[in-house]
Short mmCIF file of C-alpha atoms in Angstrom, two decimals:
data_model
loop_
_atom_site.label_atom_id
_atom_site.label_comp_id
_atom_site.label_asym_id
_atom_site.label_seq_id
_atom_site.Cartn_x
_atom_site.Cartn_y
_atom_site.Cartn_z
CA MET A 1 24.62 -7.41 -11.38
CA ALA A 2 24.26 -9.02 -7.96
CA ARG A 3 20.96 -7.18 -7.44
CA VAL A 4 19.57 -8.53 -10.71
CA SER A 5 20.70 -12.04 -9.84
CA SER A 6 19.14 -11.91 -6.39
CA ILE A 7 15.77 -10.91 -7.81
CA PHE A 8 15.65 -13.62 -10.47
CA ARG A 9 17.72 -16.30 -8.71
CA SER A 10 18.92 -17.26 -12.18
CA PRO A 11 21.86 -15.15 -13.32
CA LEU A 12 22.66 -15.34 -17.01
CA PRO A 13 25.82 -17.12 -18.16
CA ARG A 14 28.76 -14.88 -18.87
CA ARG A 15 28.52 -15.77 -22.54
CA ASP A 16 24.99 -14.36 -22.75
CA LEU A 17 25.92 -11.29 -20.74
CA ALA A 18 28.75 -10.65 -23.20
CA ILE A 19 26.46 -11.17 -26.20
CA LEU A 20 23.88 -8.74 -24.86
CA GLY A 21 26.54 -6.19 -24.00
CA GLY A 22 28.15 -6.53 -27.42
CA VAL A 23 24.84 -6.17 -29.28
CA SER A 24 23.86 -3.12 -27.20
CA LEU A 25 27.21 -1.47 -27.91
CA ALA A 26 27.15 -2.35 -31.61
CA ALA A 27 23.60 -1.05 -32.07
CA GLY A 28 24.50 2.19 -30.29
CA LEU A 29 27.61 2.66 -32.42
CA ILE A 30 25.56 2.13 -35.59
CA TYR A 31 23.20 4.91 -34.53
CA LEU A 32 26.05 7.27 -33.71
CA ALA A 33 27.93 6.42 -36.91
CA VAL A 34 24.87 7.08 -39.07
CA CYS A 35 24.30 10.34 -37.21
CA ALA A 36 27.92 11.41 -37.71
CA VAL A 37 27.86 10.55 -41.43
CA LEU A 38 24.49 12.18 -42.18
CA TYR A 39 25.08 15.22 -39.97
CA ARG A 40 27.20 15.27 -36.81
CA ILE A 41 27.18 13.98 -33.24
CA GLY A 42 24.67 15.61 -30.91
CA PHE A 43 21.45 14.98 -29.00
CA PRO A 44 17.92 14.68 -30.43
CA LEU A 45 16.28 16.82 -27.73
CA ASP A 46 16.91 20.31 -26.39
CA ASP A 47 16.03 19.02 -22.92
CA SER A 48 19.21 16.92 -22.94
CA TRP A 49 21.20 20.13 -22.65
CA ILE A 50 19.16 21.12 -19.58
CA HIS A 51 20.39 18.04 -17.72
CA LEU A 52 23.93 18.64 -18.93
CA THR A 53 23.86 22.25 -17.76
CA PHE A 54 22.77 21.20 -14.27
CA ALA A 55 25.41 18.45 -14.33
CA ARG A 56 28.22 20.78 -15.37
CA ASN A 57 27.36 23.36 -12.72
CA LEU A 58 27.22 20.64 -10.08
CA ALA A 59 30.54 19.09 -11.14
CA GLU A 60 32.51 22.29 -11.71
CA HIS A 61 30.97 24.66 -9.14
CA GLY A 62 29.16 22.47 -6.63
CA GLN A 63 25.85 24.24 -7.34
CA TRP A 64 22.47 22.75 -8.14
CA ALA A 65 21.55 25.50 -10.56
CA PHE A 66 20.83 26.14 -14.20
CA ARG A 67 22.35 29.61 -13.92
CA LEU A 68 25.23 29.87 -11.44
CA GLY A 69 24.17 31.51 -8.21
CA VAL A 70 20.45 30.86 -8.81
CA PRO A 71 19.37 27.50 -7.28
CA SER A 72 16.64 25.88 -9.35
CA ALA A 73 14.38 22.82 -9.28
CA GLY A 74 14.20 22.85 -13.07
CA SER A 75 15.67 19.36 -13.53
CA THR A 76 13.00 16.69 -13.93
CA SER A 77 15.54 14.04 -12.95
CA PRO A 78 17.95 14.96 -10.14
CA LEU A 79 19.47 11.47 -10.18
CA TRP A 80 20.16 11.56 -13.93
CA SER A 81 21.70 15.03 -13.74
CA ALA A 82 23.91 13.84 -10.88
CA LEU A 83 25.04 10.80 -12.89
CA LEU A 84 25.86 13.05 -15.84
CA ALA A 85 27.98 15.21 -13.54
CA VAL A 86 30.46 12.31 -13.27
CA GLY A 87 31.24 12.82 -16.96
CA PHE A 88 32.48 16.34 -16.25
CA TRP A 89 34.65 15.12 -13.39
CA ILE A 90 36.33 12.52 -15.60
CA ARG A 91 36.41 14.82 -18.66
CA LEU A 92 34.18 12.67 -20.89
CA ALA A 93 31.28 15.12 -21.08
CA PRO A 94 29.09 16.08 -22.72
CA TYR A 95 29.00 13.26 -25.27
CA GLY A 96 31.07 10.20 -24.39
CA TRP A 97 29.91 9.68 -20.82
CA THR A 98 26.28 10.46 -21.65
CA TYR A 99 26.18 7.90 -24.46
CA LEU A 100 27.96 5.35 -22.27
CA LEU A 101 25.42 5.79 -19.46
CA GLY A 102 22.58 5.28 -21.92
CA LEU A 103 24.10 2.14 -23.43
CA LEU A 104 24.88 0.67 -19.99
CA THR A 105 21.25 1.26 -19.07
CA LEU A 106 20.16 -0.45 -22.28
CA TRP A 107 22.43 -3.40 -21.51
CA ALA A 108 20.96 -3.72 -18.02
CA LEU A 109 17.48 -3.70 -19.54
CA THR A 110 18.41 -6.52 -21.91
CA VAL A 111 19.69 -8.59 -18.97
CA VAL A 112 16.53 -7.99 -16.93
CA SER A 113 14.33 -8.92 -19.91
CA GLU A 114 16.27 -12.06 -20.84
CA ALA A 115 16.41 -13.25 -17.24
CA ALA A 116 12.67 -12.63 -16.88
CA ALA A 117 11.90 -14.73 -19.95
CA ARG A 118 13.94 -17.66 -18.62
CA ARG A 119 12.33 -17.38 -15.22
CA LEU A 120 8.74 -17.10 -16.47
CA VAL A 121 8.99 -19.62 -19.32
CA PRO A 122 11.27 -22.40 -17.95
CA ALA A 123 11.31 -24.21 -21.31
CA TYR A 124 13.06 -21.21 -22.88
CA HIS A 125 16.71 -22.27 -23.37
CA PRO A 126 17.90 -20.37 -26.43
CA ARG A 127 21.25 -20.63 -28.17
CA LEU A 128 21.14 -16.87 -28.48
CA PRO A 129 19.45 -14.65 -25.85
CA TRP A 130 17.04 -13.27 -28.44
CA VAL A 131 14.56 -11.68 -26.02
CA GLY A 132 17.35 -9.51 -24.66
CA ILE A 133 18.69 -8.92 -28.17
CA PHE A 134 15.28 -7.59 -29.24
CA MET A 135 15.41 -5.04 -26.42
CA ALA A 136 18.94 -4.02 -27.45
CA VAL A 137 17.98 -3.24 -31.04
CA GLU A 138 14.36 -2.04 -30.74
CA TRP A 139 14.51 1.43 -32.22
CA HIS A 140 12.48 3.33 -29.59
CA LEU A 141 14.73 1.99 -26.83
CA LEU A 142 17.93 2.70 -28.78
CA TRP A 143 16.74 6.25 -29.46
CA ALA A 144 16.05 6.69 -25.75
CA ALA A 145 19.45 5.25 -24.80
CA LEU A 146 21.26 7.84 -26.93
CA SER A 147 18.92 10.76 -26.25
CA GLY A 148 20.84 12.13 -23.27
CA MET A 149 17.65 11.85 -21.23
CA GLU A 150 16.59 9.84 -18.18
CA THR A 151 13.82 8.07 -20.13
CA LEU A 152 15.42 4.64 -20.41
CA LEU A 153 16.71 4.63 -16.82
CA HIS A 154 13.14 5.17 -15.69
CA GLY A 155 12.02 2.34 -17.96
CA LEU A 156 14.72 0.07 -16.51
CA LEU A 157 13.65 0.69 -12.91
CA ALA A 158 10.00 0.13 -13.84
CA ALA A 159 10.95 -3.14 -15.57
CA VAL A 160 12.95 -4.37 -12.56
CA ILE A 161 10.07 -3.65 -10.17
CA LEU A 162 7.35 -5.13 -12.37
CA VAL A 163 9.35 -8.19 -13.37
CA ALA A 164 10.02 -8.80 -9.68
CA LEU A 165 6.26 -8.82 -9.12
CA MET A 166 5.75 -11.14 -12.10
CA THR A 167 8.32 -13.60 -10.73
CA GLY A 168 6.77 -13.64 -7.26
CA SER A 169 9.34 -11.59 -5.38
CA ARG A 170 8.53 -10.83 -1.75
CA ARG A 171 11.42 -8.42 -1.23
CA TYR A 172 9.10 -5.59 -0.26
CA LEU A 173 11.73 -3.37 1.31
CA THR A 174 13.84 -3.58 -1.84
CA LEU A 175 10.82 -2.88 -4.01
CA GLY A 176 10.07 0.18 -1.90
CA LEU A 177 13.61 1.47 -2.24
CA LEU A 178 13.52 0.94 -6.01
CA THR A 179 10.21 2.81 -6.27
CA GLY A 180 11.62 5.68 -4.23
CA LEU A 181 14.70 5.70 -6.45
CA SER A 182 12.50 5.84 -9.55
CA VAL A 183 10.96 9.09 -8.32
CA TRP A 184 14.43 10.63 -8.24
CA VAL A 185 14.61 9.69 -11.94
CA ARG A 186 11.12 10.93 -12.84
CA PRO A 187 8.21 12.10 -10.63
CA ASP A 188 5.90 9.66 -12.41
CA GLY A 189 7.77 6.87 -10.65
CA LEU A 190 4.98 7.37 -8.12
CA THR A 191 2.72 5.39 -10.47
CA LEU A 192 4.68 2.23 -9.59
CA ILE A 193 3.11 2.25 -6.14
CA GLY A 194 -0.14 1.04 -7.69
CA PRO A 195 0.99 -2.33 -9.11
CA VAL A 196 3.07 -3.16 -6.03
CA VAL A 197 0.20 -2.47 -3.63
CA LEU A 198 -2.31 -4.27 -5.86
CA THR A 199 -0.12 -7.36 -6.27
CA THR A 200 0.64 -7.48 -2.55
CA LEU A 201 -3.03 -7.33 -1.60
CA LEU A 202 -4.01 -10.00 -4.13
CA THR A 203 -1.16 -12.49 -3.68
CA GLU A 204 -0.46 -12.54 0.06
CA LYS A 205 -2.58 -15.18 1.82
CA ASP A 206 -3.70 -13.34 4.92
CA MET A 207 -4.13 -9.84 6.30
CA ARG A 208 -1.04 -10.05 8.47
CA SER A 209 1.16 -10.88 5.48
CA ARG A 210 -0.44 -8.12 3.43
CA LEU A 211 0.05 -5.49 6.10
CA GLY A 212 3.59 -6.66 6.80
CA GLY A 213 4.53 -6.50 3.12
CA LEU A 214 3.01 -3.05 2.67
CA VAL A 215 4.69 -1.68 5.80
CA LYS A 216 8.09 -2.86 4.56
CA TYR A 217 7.39 -1.48 1.10
CA PHE A 218 6.37 1.98 2.29
CA ILE A 219 9.29 2.17 4.71
CA GLY A 220 11.67 1.58 1.80
CA PHE A 221 9.78 3.97 -0.43
CA GLY A 222 9.40 6.65 2.23
CA VAL A 223 13.11 6.74 3.07
CA LEU A 224 13.97 8.03 -0.41
CA PHE A 225 10.76 9.89 -1.18
CA VAL A 226 10.93 12.11 1.91
CA PHE A 227 14.41 13.24 0.91
CA TYR A 228 13.14 13.89 -2.62
CA LEU A 229 10.36 16.16 -1.32
CA PHE A 230 12.79 17.93 0.99
CA PHE A 231 15.26 18.42 -1.88
CA ASN A 232 12.65 20.11 -4.09
CA LEU A 233 11.29 22.24 -1.25
CA LEU A 234 14.78 23.38 -0.35
CA ILE A 235 15.79 24.20 -3.93
CA GLY A 236 12.56 25.37 -5.52
CA GLY A 237 10.02 25.90 -2.74
CA THR A 238 7.61 23.25 -4.10
CA PRO A 239 7.42 19.49 -3.37
CA MET A 240 7.78 18.59 -7.05
CA PRO A 241 10.21 19.97 -9.67
CA ASN A 242 9.10 23.00 -11.66
CA THR A 243 8.68 20.85 -14.76
CA PHE A 244 5.86 18.93 -13.08
CA TYR A 245 3.75 22.09 -12.94
CA ALA A 246 5.03 23.80 -16.09
CA LYS A 247 4.22 20.95 -18.47
CA GLN A 248 0.67 20.72 -17.17
CA ALA A 249 0.09 24.40 -17.85
CA GLU A 250 1.88 24.57 -21.20
CA TYR A 251 -0.04 21.71 -22.76
CA ALA A 252 -3.51 22.52 -21.45
CA ALA A 253 -4.68 22.87 -25.08
CA TRP A 254 -3.73 19.24 -25.76
CA GLN A 255 -6.04 18.12 -22.98
CA SER A 256 -8.98 19.72 -24.78
CA LEU A 257 -8.49 17.71 -28.01
CA PRO A 258 -10.92 14.85 -28.75
CA ILE A 259 -9.85 11.67 -26.96
CA LEU A 260 -9.91 9.65 -30.21
CA SER A 261 -7.50 12.10 -31.81
CA ARG A 262 -5.09 11.75 -28.90
CA LEU A 263 -5.46 7.96 -28.87
CA ASN A 264 -4.69 7.79 -32.58
CA GLU A 265 -1.50 9.77 -32.02
CA LEU A 266 -0.44 7.48 -29.16
CA LEU A 267 -1.01 4.31 -31.18
CA LEU A 268 0.88 5.77 -34.11
CA GLN A 269 3.95 6.44 -31.96
CA LEU A 270 3.76 3.10 -30.12
CA LEU A 271 3.14 0.80 -33.07
CA VAL A 272 5.61 2.25 -35.58
CA GLY A 273 8.17 -0.55 -35.65
CA PRO A 274 8.11 -4.22 -34.64
CA SER A 275 5.82 -3.57 -31.68
CA PHE A 276 2.65 -4.02 -33.77
CA LEU A 277 3.68 -7.68 -34.24
CA LEU A 278 3.74 -8.08 -30.45
CA ILE A 279 0.12 -7.01 -29.95
CA PRO A 280 -1.20 -10.58 -30.38
CA GLY A 281 1.39 -11.70 -27.87
CA VAL A 282 0.37 -9.07 -25.33
CA LEU A 283 -3.26 -10.18 -25.67
CA ALA A 284 -2.27 -13.85 -25.39
CA TRP A 285 -0.18 -13.24 -22.28
CA MET A 286 -3.05 -11.27 -20.75
CA ALA A 287 -5.45 -14.17 -21.38
CA ARG A 288 -2.95 -16.61 -19.89
CA SER A 289 -2.48 -14.39 -16.85
CA ILE A 290 -6.23 -14.21 -16.29
CA ARG A 291 -6.58 -17.99 -16.53
CA LYS A 292 -3.76 -18.54 -14.04
CA TRP A 293 -4.67 -15.61 -11.76
CA ASP A 294 -1.20 -14.25 -12.38
CA TRP A 295 -1.64 -10.93 -10.60
CA GLY A 296 1.96 -9.87 -11.12
CA SER A 297 1.67 -10.01 -14.91
CA LEU A 298 -1.77 -8.40 -14.89
CA SER A 299 -0.48 -5.58 -12.67
CA ALA A 300 2.44 -5.04 -15.06
CA LEU A 301 0.08 -4.86 -18.03
CA VAL A 302 -2.33 -2.52 -16.26
CA TRP A 303 0.57 -0.27 -15.25
CA SER A 304 2.02 -0.07 -18.77
CA LEU A 305 -1.38 0.71 -20.34
CA GLY A 306 -2.28 3.07 -17.52
CA TYR A 307 1.04 4.91 -17.81
CA MET A 308 0.47 5.46 -21.52
CA GLY A 309 -3.10 6.52 -20.83
CA LEU A 310 -1.95 9.02 -18.23
CA TYR A 311 0.26 10.79 -20.74
CA LEU A 312 -2.45 10.47 -23.36
CA MET A 313 -4.67 12.56 -21.08
CA ARG A 314 -2.09 15.13 -19.96
CA LEU A 315 0.74 15.61 -22.47
CA PRO A 316 1.19 15.35 -26.26
CA VAL A 317 2.55 12.07 -27.58
CA TYR A 318 5.25 13.45 -29.88
CA GLN A 319 8.96 12.93 -30.60
CA HIS A 320 8.41 9.20 -31.19
CA GLY A 321 6.35 8.95 -28.01
CA ARG A 322 9.23 9.86 -25.71
CA TYR A 323 6.94 10.40 -22.73
CA ILE A 324 5.53 6.88 -22.99
CA MET A 325 8.88 5.20 -23.69
CA PRO A 326 9.38 4.16 -20.02
CA ALA A 327 6.33 1.88 -20.38
CA MET A 328 7.50 0.31 -23.63
CA PRO A 329 10.03 -2.22 -22.21
CA VAL A 330 7.41 -3.92 -20.04
CA PHE A 331 4.82 -3.81 -22.81
CA PHE A 332 7.30 -5.36 -25.27
CA LEU A 333 8.37 -7.97 -22.72
CA LEU A 334 4.80 -9.19 -22.19
CA GLY A 335 4.44 -9.71 -25.94
CA LEU A 336 7.81 -11.45 -26.19
CA LEU A 337 6.92 -13.82 -23.36
CA ALA A 338 3.92 -14.97 -25.36
CA VAL A 339 6.13 -15.50 -28.42
CA VAL A 340 8.50 -17.61 -26.32
CA GLU A 341 5.66 -19.66 -24.86
CA PHE A 342 4.00 -20.05 -28.26
CA THR A 343 7.20 -21.55 -29.64
CA GLN A 344 7.06 -24.26 -26.98
CA SER A 345 3.39 -25.09 -27.61
CA LYS A 346 1.58 -27.09 -30.32
CA THR A 347 -1.46 -24.86 -30.75
CA PHE A 348 -1.75 -25.47 -34.52
CA GLY A 349 -0.68 -29.12 -34.52
CA ARG A 350 1.50 -30.13 -37.44
CA GLN A 351 1.27 -26.64 -38.93
CA HIS A 352 2.38 -24.98 -35.72
CA TRP A 353 6.01 -24.60 -36.80
CA ILE A 354 4.89 -22.65 -39.89
CA VAL A 355 2.94 -20.12 -37.84
CA ASP A 356 5.67 -19.93 -35.19
CA THR A 357 8.48 -19.48 -37.73
CA SER A 358 6.49 -16.87 -39.66
CA TRP A 359 5.81 -14.87 -36.49
CA ARG A 360 9.39 -14.90 -35.29
CA LEU A 361 10.85 -14.28 -38.76
CA SER A 362 8.52 -11.32 -39.32
CA LEU A 363 9.47 -9.93 -35.93
CA ALA A 364 13.18 -10.28 -36.71
CA MET A 365 12.91 -8.71 -40.17
CA VAL A 366 10.89 -5.69 -39.06
CA THR A 367 13.19 -5.17 -36.06
CA LEU A 368 16.28 -5.18 -38.30
CA LEU A 369 14.61 -2.88 -40.82
CA PHE A 370 13.86 -0.34 -38.11
CA ILE A 371 17.46 -0.29 -36.93
CA ALA A 372 18.23 1.52 -40.19
CA LEU A 373 15.07 3.61 -40.18
CA GLY A 374 15.50 4.45 -36.50
CA ALA A 375 19.12 5.49 -37.00
CA ARG A 376 18.10 7.83 -39.80
CA SER A 377 15.29 9.27 -37.68
CA TYR A 378 17.71 9.78 -34.78
CA ALA A 379 20.15 11.62 -37.08
CA ARG A 380 17.36 13.90 -38.35
CA ASP A 381 16.30 14.71 -34.78
CA VAL A 382 19.89 15.58 -33.90
CA GLU A 383 20.14 17.75 -37.01
CA LEU A 384 16.97 19.61 -36.01
CA ILE A 385 18.26 20.44 -32.52
CA GLU A 386 21.77 21.30 -33.69
CA GLY A 387 20.54 23.38 -36.60
CA GLU A 388 18.01 25.37 -34.56
CA MET A 389 18.53 25.47 -30.79
CA VAL A 390 22.29 24.95 -30.70
CA ALA A 391 22.88 27.28 -33.66
CA ALA A 392 20.82 30.05 -32.04
CA ALA A 393 22.56 29.56 -28.68
CA LYS A 394 26.04 29.80 -30.18
CA TRP A 395 25.10 32.86 -32.22
CA ALA A 396 23.66 34.57 -29.13
CA ALA A 397 26.80 33.80 -27.13
CA ALA A 398 29.01 35.35 -29.82
CA ASN A 399 26.92 38.34 -30.89
CA LEU A 400 24.54 39.62 -28.20
CA PRO A 401 25.68 42.13 -25.55
CA PRO A 402 26.97 40.36 -22.42
CA ASP A 403 24.40 42.01 -20.15
CA ALA A 404 21.39 41.39 -22.43
CA LEU A 405 18.38 39.68 -20.79
CA LEU A 406 17.02 36.92 -23.01
CA ALA A 407 13.45 35.60 -22.98
CA VAL A 408 13.66 32.01 -24.24
CA HIS A 409 11.23 29.17 -24.74
CA ASP A 410 13.73 26.32 -25.33
CA ILE A 411 16.43 26.92 -22.75
CA GLY A 412 18.57 23.77 -22.99
CA ALA A 413 21.19 24.73 -25.54
CA LEU A 414 21.05 28.40 -24.42
CA GLY A 415 21.86 27.29 -20.91
CA TYR A 416 24.80 25.18 -21.97
CA PHE A 417 26.44 27.25 -24.71
CA ASP A 418 25.53 30.78 -23.60
CA ASN A 419 25.86 32.68 -20.30
CA HIS A 420 23.30 35.46 -20.70
CA PRO A 421 20.69 35.88 -17.96
CA LEU A 422 17.45 34.16 -18.98
CA ILE A 423 13.71 34.35 -18.57
CA ASP A 424 12.36 30.86 -19.22
CA LEU A 425 9.04 31.16 -21.05
CA ALA A 426 8.41 27.43 -20.50
CA GLY A 427 8.57 27.90 -16.72
CA LEU A 428 11.27 25.36 -15.92
CA ILE A 429 13.62 27.82 -14.23
CA SER A 430 11.21 30.76 -14.13
CA PRO A 431 8.21 29.24 -12.32
CA GLU A 432 6.60 32.66 -11.93
CA VAL A 433 5.42 32.49 -15.57
CA ILE A 434 3.53 29.21 -15.12
CA PRO A 435 0.15 30.81 -14.24
CA PHE A 436 0.09 32.66 -17.58
CA ILE A 437 2.36 30.43 -19.64
CA ARG A 438 0.16 30.49 -22.77
CA ASP A 439 -1.28 33.99 -22.35
CA GLU A 440 0.71 36.12 -24.80
CA ASP A 441 -0.63 39.45 -23.53
CA ARG A 442 0.44 38.71 -19.96
CA LEU A 443 3.74 37.25 -21.11
CA ALA A 444 4.50 40.38 -23.12
CA ALA A 445 3.66 42.58 -20.15
CA TYR A 446 5.88 40.43 -17.94
CA LEU A 447 8.83 40.71 -20.35
CA ASP A 448 8.38 44.47 -20.41
CA SER A 449 8.31 44.64 -16.62
CA GLN A 450 11.48 42.54 -16.36
CA GLY A 451 13.33 44.55 -19.00
CA ALA A 452 13.88 41.74 -21.49
CA ASP A 453 16.13 42.69 -24.40
CA TYR A 454 15.62 39.77 -26.80
CA LEU A 455 13.08 37.02 -27.46
CA ILE A 456 14.30 33.63 -28.74
CA ALA A 457 11.67 31.19 -29.96
CA PHE A 458 10.00 29.54 -32.93
CA PRO A 459 7.67 32.21 -34.37
CA ASP A 460 4.59 29.98 -34.34
CA LEU A 461 4.79 29.57 -30.56
CA TYR A 462 4.08 33.28 -30.04
CA PRO A 463 2.31 34.57 -33.15
CA GLN A 464 1.12 37.75 -31.42
CA MET A 465 4.28 38.58 -29.48
CA THR A 466 6.56 38.30 -32.52
CA VAL A 467 4.51 40.47 -34.88
CA GLY A 468 6.54 43.53 -35.87
CA ARG A 469 9.56 42.63 -33.75
CA PRO A 470 12.91 43.23 -35.49
CA ILE A 471 14.70 39.97 -36.36
CA VAL A 472 18.39 39.91 -35.50
CA PHE A 473 19.02 36.22 -36.29
CA ALA A 474 17.16 33.30 -37.86
CA ALA A 475 18.54 29.77 -37.98
CA ASP A 476 18.59 28.06 -41.35
CA GLY A 477 18.32 24.38 -40.40
CA ALA A 478 17.13 22.27 -43.33
CA ILE A 479 15.01 19.90 -41.20
CA ALA A 480 12.91 22.70 -39.70
CA ARG A 481 12.34 24.19 -43.15
CA GLU A 482 11.31 20.79 -44.43
CA ILE A 483 8.86 20.16 -41.57
CA ASP A 484 6.99 23.45 -41.44
CA GLY A 485 9.23 26.16 -42.88
CA ILE A 486 9.73 27.76 -39.46
CA ASN A 487 13.18 28.32 -37.96
CA MET A 488 14.37 29.38 -34.52
CA THR A 489 14.47 33.18 -34.48
CA ILE A 490 16.00 35.86 -32.26
CA TYR A 491 13.92 39.04 -32.02
CA ARG A 492 14.87 42.35 -30.51
CA TRP A 493 12.33 42.90 -27.75
CA LYS A 494 13.35 46.19 -26.22
CA SER A 495 14.17 49.06 -28.53
CA PRO A 496 17.80 50.21 -28.27
#
């Protein structure tokens, strides 16, 4: 908390810290309670189990590996996996500690957002810290907090760095260290270099100050980034984690879709919820920033839009836009700042209070509505993963021969609940498949050469490879049947 206070020079009162912490906890418990009632506790992504597998092996065996004895750079977020490992040391894994980490991250984000609003709009003195409360209950952010993934931690670090720029911070060494730390959370933390460099060049008064600020920044950044590169080279033989390369290859088909189709999908994921009511605010804050030459705010806006655009170009915007979620807190904050400032103004004269009250009331009502809708969506996502990936993993662990070699596309639950040797068809721990990751003929030949015994995947992922293969198990999850009628299936690959 001292770090947050030093950046904003205006720490929140204990009362407001307690309110934000209580709301974050209560919202998280509502999500988990709905999930437990509608189905059972779990995680909404198979990738969550990848992090937990790395974390368990680190905590219990001191190995950075997905399969014991085989070092791997398959974790997108080394820092997140290391934090999860603490849960195994204190015997609160896999669920309790993971949820707690996510909710603590959400609480920190609410504090950063509320402090930013008070710093940037001095007239904002609320009875309730409603800017922070919005962040605590916004359904995308709650989903991310309880997903078991590093998504929200990355969003928190991005928010701290960009809010520091918006509030005129000159702590360049600290900003560099935070940027370097963000890369340990996700490789796309590298994108934060852009707004820091841009703001430094445009706000410092002379060349000496600019060069001095940038030197300090890159010293701080380089200290952590060099170790990150060395870590990946040592573990995986490449400067970036395997996921960085595998995702690019796997979703090459997405990159060939019409740009308008991809943009429509992004907007759908971003604007489902109260965020569409913040669009006027984002535009208003942008106009204000241009008038005042507020380069910090403009850099934050450019980064958030650019980050979303980057994923729009490279990866599919699915699962509620989980890849663009790290940019959402800053995007939401810019809109909320305009709402706060609008409340203090008299733009519409005597009728201003009507417009202001209508805006804020609509925002509150839609936000509350999506707590319920978001909780239900979270429960359905958990049911999908538990009913397909986890069910297949547990069946394989109990029924397949101990020495069977499994070729698997979704490795998370298999890695955690099953100990069979694996070939990862998504390339995360088997980087050798990346060059032909979507070529079914070459994949089939590779599985034959490696002596694979079983193939575990959704049939529509490999329509050619699964034709005529004997089925030994098919999950029966209701959500998958409802979506497309396709369940996770285990095929016999090699004839007995």
